[in-house]
Structure formats: structure tokens, C-alpha cells
Amino acid sequence: MGRLACANLAAFPLQILLRRHPEWASHPAAVVAENRPQAPVLCVNERARRAGVLPGLSFSAALALAAGLRAGAVSSREVEAAVETLCGRLMRFSPRVEPSAEEAGVFWLDGDGLGRLYASPKQWAAAIRSDVAAQKFSAAVAVGFSRFGTYAAARTRQGITVFRDPAEEKRAAESVPLARLEIEPEFRDALFKLGVTTVGELLELPAVGLYERFGAAAYRLHRMASGDLWAPLDPARPEEPAGERHILDGPESDSARLLFLVKQLLRPVLAAVAARGRALLALRLSLLIDRGGRIEERLRPAAPTLDEAQILDLVRLRLESLQLAGGVTEVALSAEECPATREQLRLFAERPARDLEAANRALARLRAEFGEGAVVRARLADGHLPEARFAWESLDRISLPRVNVSSASPDNGSNDLDDSNEDGLNGAQRSNGLNCSNENFLIRRIFSKPIPLDCAPRSTHEDGWLVLGPRHGSVDRLVGPYIFSGGWWNREIRRDYYFAETRRGDLLWLYYDRVRRRWFLQGTIE
């Protein structure tokens, strides 16, 4: 179609507030910054506007103009969650959707290439508006040729507006009252005193003079309305759902072992969901059966949750009821998400304390069964070779590391919903139960003695360089070399270290010994 659509959900925070209080729909209503008399009014409905209430007034002044005014605060987190949800739904009508970064509830959609899906721009706009209405929001949709033209029409007209040509769009935009646009109240009132009330009258003023007197925001508005300021669409990128996948070494049909594997995959999935400030709405479980195709299951808890035990119980029940035609060779998890409550994030962050005494009793049992040398830990040592940079020492007891005071967040006693929600989320990201960073680290496992390899990278084998055999696949990529040399005081050592990635995804740490002219496997990366 080659058109641009603007979907404007007028007074978007107010629409969120009215969804929360539907009984306020027949009264003057407004959104205020805070629940106090001097808090400024942010947006109003038509009933409040007809009573003289405009954004920028204080709540007490607005209440004097409209005695029956209903007002409340809407947190920025509620607005962001609603914008994200709507943006995802609008991507069903265009792959390029840009939510406004300056005004919540305004979306631009690119209609280029959609002519085969919709018979006319009006039908496209009707589909957009109908889907928004299904989410209990009201939207005006304008289809035209420019950002400002479609935005101005969607701000001032109800329902659907379709412009036939750019000239018609420009005429409609110039007749738009400035009071209907999202501009600074001081700037709006100053222009009203000058007798400038419409976009067309604003365009008659010199742009440079507006910049000198009212600043950059007024200058930008003038350039947008005149068409001098053009910016390409900056569409939002769809966020990939949180998920994990694991390929088994061999077919597995035991439900208990499969459940244990799902448990290992579920933890990072829930962590990723919580890091986005969301909860798990449903879990999609995918099982690849050996010579039997793929089984897709959707498990939905009674309510959105981040409780691992609750979800695992549903997985256990489903696995025990499945009649598998063969062993499972691949397990994949994918999360369906929804905004989480403050309590859900806080419960996810507050992991239960570990019972160190129980761990120490378990270590004592291992020493009793396998001997004193069965329980050890690595200790850094002075050595030149990588395999000599650590030593094993006996581990008698497990103890918590010292608390990093700088990473602890003080409790200021605030009851603000937004701050509490943010603290709960960041707490889950900042630290775990052992006061350690919750970031992912790569673990390098070093063999006590390097393993000599029988083949070289330029092997003539048809499957390439099979470092760990055919089961792990050939090496797809080598990163290096990292040159290591020395040993002149004892025996010469010259090694070229590499990181190798196999086709199956294994990361290996190996080196080429230039003195012995042979490849060795030093360790693996996990």
C-alpha cells in the first residue's frame, strides 16, 4: 500500500486508569502525577476537558473546576507494560511498528507491501482498530503519508481517517488546534496569548524566532509540521521468548531422568523471564522423539508464576501421562510471558538460605566412604604451565564467603510500588543466596595431564577434524593462537593455544606443541 498509519490511544495512561476503574467512565476523570493536592494533571478525558480541566493544572485547581473529578496515579511501569503488549499485537498487522518514545499510546505502522493482505487502507486501519478494541482500549487510526500528518489527524479525529493524497493530509494537519497536541503547557499558553491556536498559524511564525524564544521543543514541532524534519521509521524489534534447548547424547525414555533435565533447563528460563520483570504465563515443552517426530506440549499454571516447584509438578504429570514411541533425543523449553507483580519478583529474588550444616554432613559421609582425599578444592599456585597454576587441597568444611557490603541495597522503607518492584528485580540480578554475582561465567576444566591427539586440523577425514570423535562432530571454528613460550631454565616449551568449537557446541582448549610437533587437549570450557 505504501502508506503510513498512526494509531493514537488518546490519553493512554487515562485509558489504563479507566480499565482499572470502569465505573469512572461517566465522570470527569484525570491522571495525576501523585496522589496529593498540588500534583500536576497529566491527561484528562473529554468530560473533564469540557469543564475546563487541562493538563498542567494542579489537582486542587482541577477539582475546583470539576467538582466530580475522579483522579488517580498510573505508574510508569504500568504504562511501559501496556505499550509493550500493544506493540507486540500491532506487529500482527505490520512487521514495522514504532511506538512513540515521547508520547505513550502513539504507534506508527508501515503499510508498505501489505496490499495483497488488505483490499484497501481503510480495511487495514479497521483491522488495527478492532484488535486494539479487543484489548479494551480505544484508538483513532489515521492512514496517510507523513508522521506529523497522521499523528495530528489521529489526535483530533475519532475512528478511522484515510487521506487520499499528501495535499489533503497537509490541509487537515494545518487546521488542527494546538491544544489537541502533546506540547508543553507553558508553550501552549504563550502561543494562545499571541493568538496562535492552530498548526497553520504556528507555521506562519519564523522557525528561528520560535527557537530563540521557546527553545528546541518548539523549533522541532515547527519543523515536523512543515515537513522539514523527516526521520525514517524506527521499528521496535520483537523480543525473543525466553527458552532453553538441550540435545541428549542418546535416546532417553525414563520420565524421571527427563524431568531432572527439564529442571536444569527451567531455572535459566525463569531467571530470564524474571529479569524482564515478567512471570511465566505458560511453558511450551518440545520433545524430539528418536525416529518419531516431535511432540509439542503447552503447560499452563493456574495463574502466572515464577514458582519452579509448581511448574515442575505440571511437567512431571505430563511426562508420566505421555506414551512415547521412542527415546527422547532433544528437549526444548519456551516461555509465554506476562507482566509480573511485585510480590512474584520479590519471591523469586528471595531464594531460601542454603543449609551449610547439611552440606558439611554430606561431605563427612563422602570422606567416610571414599577416604580423606575424596573431598578437595582447587587452590591457586605459582606455576609457569597452565596445569601447574593450581593445586588440590583437602576441604574440611563449607563456609559462606564474606559479604560484599557495597552490593547490598539499603532498605529505605519506601512503600512506593515502582521503587519496590525495581528493587526486587535488581536484587534478583545483583546477587544470589551466597552474596555472589549472578552473572554467567565460563568454567575451564583442565586435565591433570594433557591428552595427546592423533589427528591434526588439516586431516583428510571426510568429517573434518574429529578431536573428540564422531559423536561430538568436527571442529567448526578455531580461535587463536595464544602463544606460550618459556622453560629456558629447565627445558624449552613452545605452545600455540587455541579455543575450538565443535559442530555439537563443545568448547575445547587445546594447543600445538612446537617442540614435540603434536597437538594436545588441555581441557574443556563449560
Short mmCIF file of N, CA and C in Angstrom, two decimals, residues 41-43 49 54-57 102-103 106 148 151-152 155 176-193 196-199 202 205 210 214-225:
data_model
loop_
_atom_site.label_atom_id
_atom_site.label_comp_id
_atom_site.label_asym_id
_atom_site.label_seq_id
_atom_site.Cartn_x
_atom_site.Cartn_y
_atom_site.Cartn_z
N VAL A 41 -1.79 17.70 36.80
CA VAL A 41 -2.64 16.84 35.99
C VAL A 41 -1.89 16.48 34.71
N LEU A 42 -1.86 15.19 34.37
CA LEU A 42 -1.11 14.74 33.21
C LEU A 42 -1.99 14.57 31.98
N CYS A 43 -3.17 14.01 32.13
CA CYS A 43 -4.09 13.86 31.00
C CYS A 43 -5.52 13.77 31.53
N ARG A 49 -12.23 17.87 30.11
CA ARG A 49 -11.78 18.96 29.24
C ARG A 49 -12.90 19.99 29.03
N LEU A 54 -7.35 21.11 32.07
CA LEU A 54 -6.33 20.85 31.05
C LEU A 54 -5.08 20.30 31.71
N PRO A 55 -4.29 19.52 30.97
CA PRO A 55 -3.00 19.06 31.52
C PRO A 55 -2.14 20.24 31.93
N GLY A 56 -1.47 20.08 33.07
CA GLY A 56 -0.62 21.15 33.59
C GLY A 56 -1.20 21.80 34.82
N LEU A 57 -2.52 21.77 34.98
CA LEU A 57 -3.14 22.31 36.18
C LEU A 57 -2.81 21.43 37.38
N GLU A 102 8.18 9.55 22.91
CA GLU A 102 7.83 10.78 23.62
C GLU A 102 6.42 10.76 24.18
N GLU A 103 5.52 10.04 23.55
CA GLU A 103 4.12 10.04 23.97
C GLU A 103 3.59 8.62 23.98
N VAL A 106 1.01 6.16 21.29
CA VAL A 106 1.06 6.52 19.88
C VAL A 106 1.96 5.51 19.17
N PHE A 148 3.82 13.50 11.02
CA PHE A 148 3.05 14.54 11.70
C PHE A 148 1.61 14.60 11.19
N TYR A 151 -0.28 11.73 12.69
CA TYR A 151 -0.38 11.93 14.14
C TYR A 151 -1.41 13.01 14.48
N ALA A 152 -1.35 14.14 13.76
CA ALA A 152 -2.29 15.23 14.03
C ALA A 152 -3.73 14.80 13.77
N ARG A 155 -4.90 12.48 16.52
CA ARG A 155 -5.11 13.18 17.79
C ARG A 155 -6.45 13.92 17.83
N VAL A 176 -5.48 21.69 12.68
CA VAL A 176 -5.53 21.05 13.99
C VAL A 176 -5.25 22.09 15.08
N PRO A 177 -6.07 22.18 16.13
CA PRO A 177 -5.79 23.09 17.25
C PRO A 177 -4.55 22.64 18.02
N LEU A 178 -3.74 23.60 18.42
CA LEU A 178 -2.54 23.27 19.18
C LEU A 178 -2.88 22.67 20.54
N ALA A 179 -4.04 23.02 21.07
CA ALA A 179 -4.44 22.47 22.37
C ALA A 179 -4.64 20.97 22.32
N ARG A 180 -4.81 20.41 21.10
CA ARG A 180 -5.03 18.97 20.97
C ARG A 180 -3.72 18.20 20.85
N LEU A 181 -2.61 18.90 20.73
CA LEU A 181 -1.32 18.23 20.57
C LEU A 181 -0.62 18.12 21.93
N GLU A 182 0.29 17.18 21.99
CA GLU A 182 1.04 16.95 23.22
C GLU A 182 2.21 17.91 23.25
N ILE A 183 1.98 19.15 23.71
CA ILE A 183 3.03 20.15 23.80
C ILE A 183 3.09 20.68 25.23
N GLU A 184 4.19 21.37 25.55
CA GLU A 184 4.36 21.90 26.90
C GLU A 184 3.25 22.90 27.23
N PRO A 185 2.65 22.82 28.41
CA PRO A 185 1.56 23.75 28.75
C PRO A 185 2.00 25.21 28.70
N GLU A 186 3.25 25.52 29.13
CA GLU A 186 3.71 26.91 29.10
C GLU A 186 3.79 27.42 27.65
N PHE A 187 4.30 26.57 26.76
CA PHE A 187 4.40 26.94 25.35
C PHE A 187 3.01 27.12 24.74
N ARG A 188 2.09 26.22 25.09
CA ARG A 188 0.72 26.32 24.58
C ARG A 188 0.04 27.61 25.04
N ASP A 189 0.20 27.95 26.32
CA ASP A 189 -0.45 29.15 26.85
C ASP A 189 0.17 30.41 26.27
N ALA A 190 1.50 30.39 26.06
CA ALA A 190 2.15 31.57 25.49
C ALA A 190 1.67 31.82 24.06
N LEU A 191 1.53 30.75 23.27
CA LEU A 191 1.02 30.90 21.91
C LEU A 191 -0.43 31.37 21.90
N PHE A 192 -1.21 30.91 22.86
CA PHE A 192 -2.62 31.33 22.94
C PHE A 192 -2.71 32.84 23.19
N LYS A 193 -1.82 33.37 24.01
CA LYS A 193 -1.82 34.81 24.27
C LYS A 193 -1.44 35.60 23.02
N VAL A 196 -2.11 32.50 18.51
CA VAL A 196 -1.73 31.34 17.68
C VAL A 196 -2.39 30.12 18.29
N THR A 197 -3.41 29.58 17.61
CA THR A 197 -4.18 28.47 18.18
C THR A 197 -4.17 27.21 17.32
N THR A 198 -3.73 27.30 16.06
CA THR A 198 -3.73 26.13 15.18
C THR A 198 -2.33 25.89 14.63
N VAL A 199 -2.13 24.71 14.04
CA VAL A 199 -0.84 24.37 13.45
C VAL A 199 -0.53 25.29 12.28
N LEU A 202 0.81 28.44 13.56
CA LEU A 202 2.17 28.23 14.06
C LEU A 202 3.17 28.26 12.91
N LEU A 205 4.77 31.53 11.78
CA LEU A 205 5.82 32.15 12.59
C LEU A 205 7.18 31.67 12.09
N LEU A 210 11.03 31.05 16.95
CA LEU A 210 10.49 30.11 17.94
C LEU A 210 11.60 29.47 18.75
N PHE A 214 11.33 30.06 22.59
CA PHE A 214 10.70 28.94 23.30
C PHE A 214 11.57 27.69 23.40
N GLY A 215 12.68 27.65 22.68
CA GLY A 215 13.58 26.52 22.84
C GLY A 215 13.48 25.48 21.75
N ALA A 216 14.21 24.38 21.97
CA ALA A 216 14.36 23.34 20.94
C ALA A 216 13.06 22.60 20.67
N ALA A 217 12.22 22.39 21.70
CA ALA A 217 10.98 21.62 21.51
C ALA A 217 10.03 22.35 20.54
N ALA A 218 9.92 23.68 20.68
CA ALA A 218 9.06 24.45 19.78
C ALA A 218 9.62 24.45 18.36
N TYR A 219 10.94 24.54 18.25
CA TYR A 219 11.58 24.53 16.93
C TYR A 219 11.37 23.19 16.23
N ARG A 220 11.45 22.12 16.99
CA ARG A 220 11.26 20.78 16.41
C ARG A 220 9.82 20.59 15.96
N LEU A 221 8.85 21.09 16.76
CA LEU A 221 7.45 20.99 16.37
C LEU A 221 7.19 21.73 15.06
N HIS A 222 7.77 22.90 14.91
CA HIS A 222 7.60 23.68 13.69
C HIS A 222 8.17 22.93 12.49
N ARG A 223 9.35 22.35 12.64
CA ARG A 223 9.98 21.64 11.52
C ARG A 223 9.20 20.37 11.15
N MET A 224 8.66 19.67 12.15
CA MET A 224 7.86 18.49 11.87
C MET A 224 6.58 18.86 11.13
N ALA A 225 5.91 19.92 11.59
CA ALA A 225 4.65 20.32 10.97
C ALA A 225 4.86 20.82 9.54
#
